[in-house]
GROMACS .gro file of C-alpha atoms in nm:
model
  203
    1MET     CA    1   2.680   4.195  15.407
    2TYR     CA    2   2.581   4.551  15.334
    3ILE     CA    3   2.594   4.606  14.948
    4PRO     CA    4   2.314   4.866  14.874
    5GLU     CA    5   2.267   4.756  14.502
    6GLU     CA    6   1.942   4.932  14.437
    7LEU     CA    7   2.048   5.241  14.615
    8LEU     CA    8   2.365   5.276  14.418
    9GLN     CA    9   2.181   5.188  14.089
   10ALA     CA   10   1.937   5.467  14.166
   11LEU     CA   11   2.228   5.693  14.229
   12LYS     CA   12   2.390   5.629  13.897
   13SER     CA   13   2.068   5.632  13.697
   14GLY     CA   14   1.957   5.970  13.830
   15THR     CA   15   1.644   5.839  14.006
   16MET     CA   16   1.763   5.926  14.366
   17ALA     CA   17   1.520   6.214  14.387
   18SER     CA   18   1.227   5.964  14.445
   19MET     CA   19   1.402   5.872  14.773
   20LEU     CA   20   1.407   6.220  14.907
   21GLY     CA   21   1.142   6.408  15.104
   22ASP     CA   22   0.938   6.699  14.994
   23GLY     CA   23   1.139   7.004  14.923
   24ALA     CA   24   1.474   6.802  14.905
   25GLY     CA   25   1.691   6.731  14.610
   26MET     CA   26   2.016   6.594  14.515
   27THR     CA   27   2.282   6.757  14.305
   28GLU     CA   28   2.635   6.661  14.165
   29VAL     CA   29   2.914   6.875  14.274
   30ASP     CA   30   3.231   6.850  14.069
   31LEU     CA   31   3.511   6.890  14.318
   32GLY     CA   32   3.795   6.880  14.071
   33MET     CA   33   4.060   6.637  13.930
   34LEU     CA   34   4.221   6.397  14.155
   35ASP     CA   35   4.582   6.284  14.066
   36LEU     CA   36   4.651   5.908  14.092
   37PRO     CA   37   4.989   5.864  13.954
   38SER     CA   38   5.032   5.522  14.112
   39GLY     CA   39   4.673   5.403  14.043
   40ARG     CA   40   4.650   5.296  14.412
   41LEU     CA   41   4.359   5.476  14.545
   42VAL     CA   42   4.304   5.565  14.918
   43ALA     CA   43   3.966   5.651  15.081
   44ALA     CA   44   4.010   5.741  15.440
   45ASP     CA   45   4.016   6.034  15.697
   46PRO     CA   46   4.255   6.292  15.559
   47LEU     CA   47   4.319   6.411  15.920
   48GLY     CA   48   4.408   6.073  16.049
   49ASN     CA   49   4.691   5.827  16.020
   50ASP     CA   50   4.527   5.517  15.864
   51ALA     CA   51   4.579   5.533  15.504
   52VAL     CA   52   4.577   5.196  15.334
   53PRO     CA   53   4.506   5.179  14.949
   54PHE     CA   54   4.244   4.951  14.813
   55ALA     CA   55   4.374   4.625  14.672
   56GLN     CA   56   4.190   4.702  14.339
   57THR     CA   57   4.402   4.939  14.127
   58VAL     CA   58   4.320   5.177  13.846
   59ALA     CA   59   4.512   5.302  13.546
   60PRO     CA   60   4.736   5.587  13.659
   61GLY     CA   61   4.583   5.929  13.564
   62ARG     CA   62   4.362   6.226  13.671
   63TYR     CA   63   3.987   6.147  13.764
   64PRO     CA   64   3.704   6.382  13.858
   65VAL     CA   65   3.575   6.367  14.225
   66ILE     CA   66   3.194   6.403  14.242
   67LEU     CA   67   3.008   6.483  14.559
   68HIS     CA   68   2.640   6.377  14.562
   69VAL     CA   69   2.490   6.645  14.786
   70VAL     CA   70   2.149   6.633  14.934
   71ARG     CA   71   1.982   6.978  14.989
   72ASP     CA   72   1.697   6.983  15.220
   73ALA     CA   73   1.398   7.219  15.225
   74GLU     CA   74   1.572   7.453  15.464
   75GLY     CA   75   1.875   7.490  15.237
   76GLU     CA   76   2.109   7.278  15.431
   77GLU     CA   77   2.342   7.043  15.249
   78ILE     CA   78   2.502   6.716  15.329
   79VAL     CA   79   2.742   6.488  15.132
   80ALA     CA   80   2.546   6.172  15.088
   81PHE     CA   81   2.801   6.004  14.855
   82ALA     CA   82   3.148   6.070  14.726
   83GLU     CA   83   3.262   5.923  14.397
   84VAL     CA   84   3.575   5.894  14.195
   85ARG     CA   85   3.456   5.860  13.832
   86LEU     CA   86   3.681   5.665  13.630
   87ASN     CA   87   3.498   5.691  13.307
   88ASP     CA   88   3.131   5.741  13.180
   89ALA     CA   89   3.020   5.373  13.192
   90GLN     CA   90   2.726   5.279  13.386
   91PRO     CA   91   2.815   5.008  13.658
   92ALA     CA   92   2.660   4.668  13.599
   93ARG     CA   93   2.757   4.547  13.935
   94TYR     CA   94   2.909   4.672  14.263
   95GLU     CA   95   3.167   4.513  14.508
   96MET     CA   96   3.267   4.625  14.843
   97ALA     CA   97   3.603   4.800  14.816
   98LEU     CA   98   3.877   4.611  15.031
   99THR     CA   99   4.231   4.692  15.119
  100GLY     CA  100   4.341   4.325  15.179
  101GLU     CA  101   4.393   4.397  15.539
  102GLU     CA  102   4.047   4.303  15.646
  103ASP     CA  103   3.958   3.987  15.854
  104THR     CA  104   3.751   3.793  15.602
  105SER     CA  105   3.773   3.462  15.782
  106GLU     CA  106   3.405   3.503  15.900
  107PRO     CA  107   3.117   3.613  15.687
  108LEU     CA  108   2.973   3.962  15.764
  109GLU     CA  109   2.623   4.001  15.919
  110GLU     CA  110   2.350   4.105  15.691
  111ASP     CA  111   2.403   4.471  15.763
  112GLY     CA  112   2.787   4.443  15.824
  113PHE     CA  113   3.048   4.610  15.617
  114PHE     CA  114   3.417   4.700  15.592
  115GLY     CA  115   3.506   5.065  15.585
  116PHE     CA  116   3.716   5.352  15.697
  117GLU     CA  117   3.681   5.540  16.032
  118ALA     CA  118   3.598   5.916  16.014
  119GLU     CA  119   3.672   6.009  16.370
  120GLU     CA  120   3.637   6.384  16.304
  121GLY     CA  121   3.350   6.340  16.045
  122PHE     CA  122   3.579   6.393  15.729
  123GLY     CA  123   3.666   6.155  15.453
  124GLY     CA  124   3.897   6.197  15.153
  125PHE     CA  125   4.052   6.042  14.837
  126TRP     CA  126   4.412   6.047  14.733
  127ASP     CA  127   4.697   5.843  14.583
  128ALA     CA  128   4.884   5.600  14.801
  129SER     CA  129   5.212   5.779  14.701
  130LEU     CA  130   5.103   6.088  14.867
  131SER     CA  131   5.239   6.104  15.228
  132LEU     CA  132   5.129   6.432  15.415
  133ARG     CA  133   5.355   6.606  15.652
  134ASP     CA  134   5.203   6.739  15.972
  135ALA     CA  135   5.201   7.096  15.836
  136GLU     CA  136   5.010   6.980  15.530
  137VAL     CA  137   4.755   6.793  15.733
  138ASP     CA  138   4.695   7.132  15.912
  139ALA     CA  139   4.662   7.302  15.569
  140VAL     CA  140   4.395   7.054  15.460
  141GLU     CA  141   4.207   7.111  15.774
  142ASP     CA  142   4.222   7.495  15.736
  143ALA     CA  143   4.100   7.457  15.374
  144LEU     CA  144   3.802   7.250  15.490
  145VAL     CA  145   3.713   7.504  15.751
  146ALA     CA  146   3.728   7.791  15.496
  147SER     CA  147   3.500   7.594  15.257
  148PHE     CA  148   3.226   7.568  15.523
  149GLN     CA  149   2.862   7.580  15.402
  150PRO     CA  150   2.558   7.490  15.620
  151ARG     CA  151   2.639   7.127  15.708
  152ARG     CA  152   2.905   7.052  15.462
  153MET     CA  153   3.266   7.110  15.385
  154ALA     CA  154   3.467   7.006  15.073
  155VAL     CA  155   3.794   7.103  14.906
  156LEU     CA  156   4.035   6.985  14.658
  157TRP     CA  157   4.362   7.051  14.812
  158GLN     CA  158   4.683   7.066  14.613
  159ARG     CA  159   5.044   7.038  14.726
  160ALA     CA  160   5.260   7.317  14.609
  161GLN     CA  161   5.319   7.221  14.237
  162GLY     CA  162   5.222   6.857  14.318
  163GLN     CA  163   4.946   6.621  14.382
  164THR     CA  164   4.586   6.670  14.481
  165LEU     CA  165   4.377   6.543  14.765
  166ALA     CA  166   4.000   6.555  14.787
  167ALA     CA  167   3.855   6.606  15.129
  168PHE     CA  168   3.492   6.637  15.239
  169SER     CA  169   3.261   6.614  15.537
  170CYS     CA  170   3.085   6.278  15.573
  171GLY     CA  171   2.708   6.276  15.579
  172PHE     CA  172   2.583   6.359  15.916
  173GLY     CA  173   2.917   6.337  16.082
  174ASP     CA  174   3.177   6.081  16.238
  175GLY     CA  175   3.142   5.702  16.189
  176ALA     CA  176   3.254   5.428  15.968
  177TYR     CA  177   3.154   5.424  15.613
  178PRO     CA  178   3.198   5.160  15.330
  179ALA     CA  179   3.315   5.210  14.975
  180PHE     CA  180   3.218   5.024  14.670
  181TRP     CA  181   3.375   4.963  14.327
  182GLY     CA  182   3.136   4.996  14.034
  183PHE     CA  183   3.226   4.764  13.736
  184ASP     CA  184   3.104   4.791  13.384
  185ALA     CA  185   2.946   4.520  13.164
  186ASP     CA  186   3.314   4.415  13.067
  187GLY     CA  187   3.421   4.386  13.435
  188ALA     CA  188   3.650   4.689  13.443
  189PRO     CA  189   3.625   4.935  13.727
  190CYS     CA  190   3.427   5.251  13.623
  191CYS     CA  191   3.387   5.414  13.970
  192LEU     CA  192   3.439   5.405  14.331
  193ILE     CA  193   3.156   5.543  14.554
  194VAL     CA  194   3.164   5.594  14.933
  195ASP     CA  195   2.826   5.560  15.095
  196PHE     CA  196   2.780   5.785  15.403
  197LEU     CA  197   2.473   5.593  15.507
  198CYS     CA  198   2.226   5.872  15.489
  199PHE     CA  199   1.962   5.655  15.330
  200SER     CA  200   2.034   5.337  15.537
  201GLU     CA  201   2.026   5.187  15.878
  202ALA     CA  202   2.327   4.971  15.818
  203GLU     CA  203   2.575   4.941  16.105
   0.00000   0.00000   0.00000
């Protein structure tokens, strides 16, 4: 089962730069505050129809969404990781985030994982109580396109006088991507991180 402990620890400890090539670097981009009024967090394709919240819940509230962006020597940027930061604690361990609908009757292969499908190359975070109308999905897509930078797009979309939704491009494009809960030393969740497999050959 694919749980990149060393990779995620390097990310949270700020030592990811040692894994990057010459002229490349990683920065944190604060996308804004995500509303989670029910505490039931979804990580999925914001332009698709599959939106099942994770079984693990968090305290209702507003939390920062952090994009970990790699910038190469040519100035192009990709989103390597996307994070909902629940507090400032450092993760002591990670677990793959599950919705409860996965078939766990058979063990995963060494590089196997459960994750969400990003058919158009986009991912997002939102609260399970937020159900988008067709016109709102179109509005999210328009906002993403308007945010374009070389090889990445990201936006914190807000319903009129309502909840927010974070949407962003996924690494190098479409595919399936896993998410991981980080738990602090007391066993409480302190972050959720989606890995866009930019540093892995996991399938």
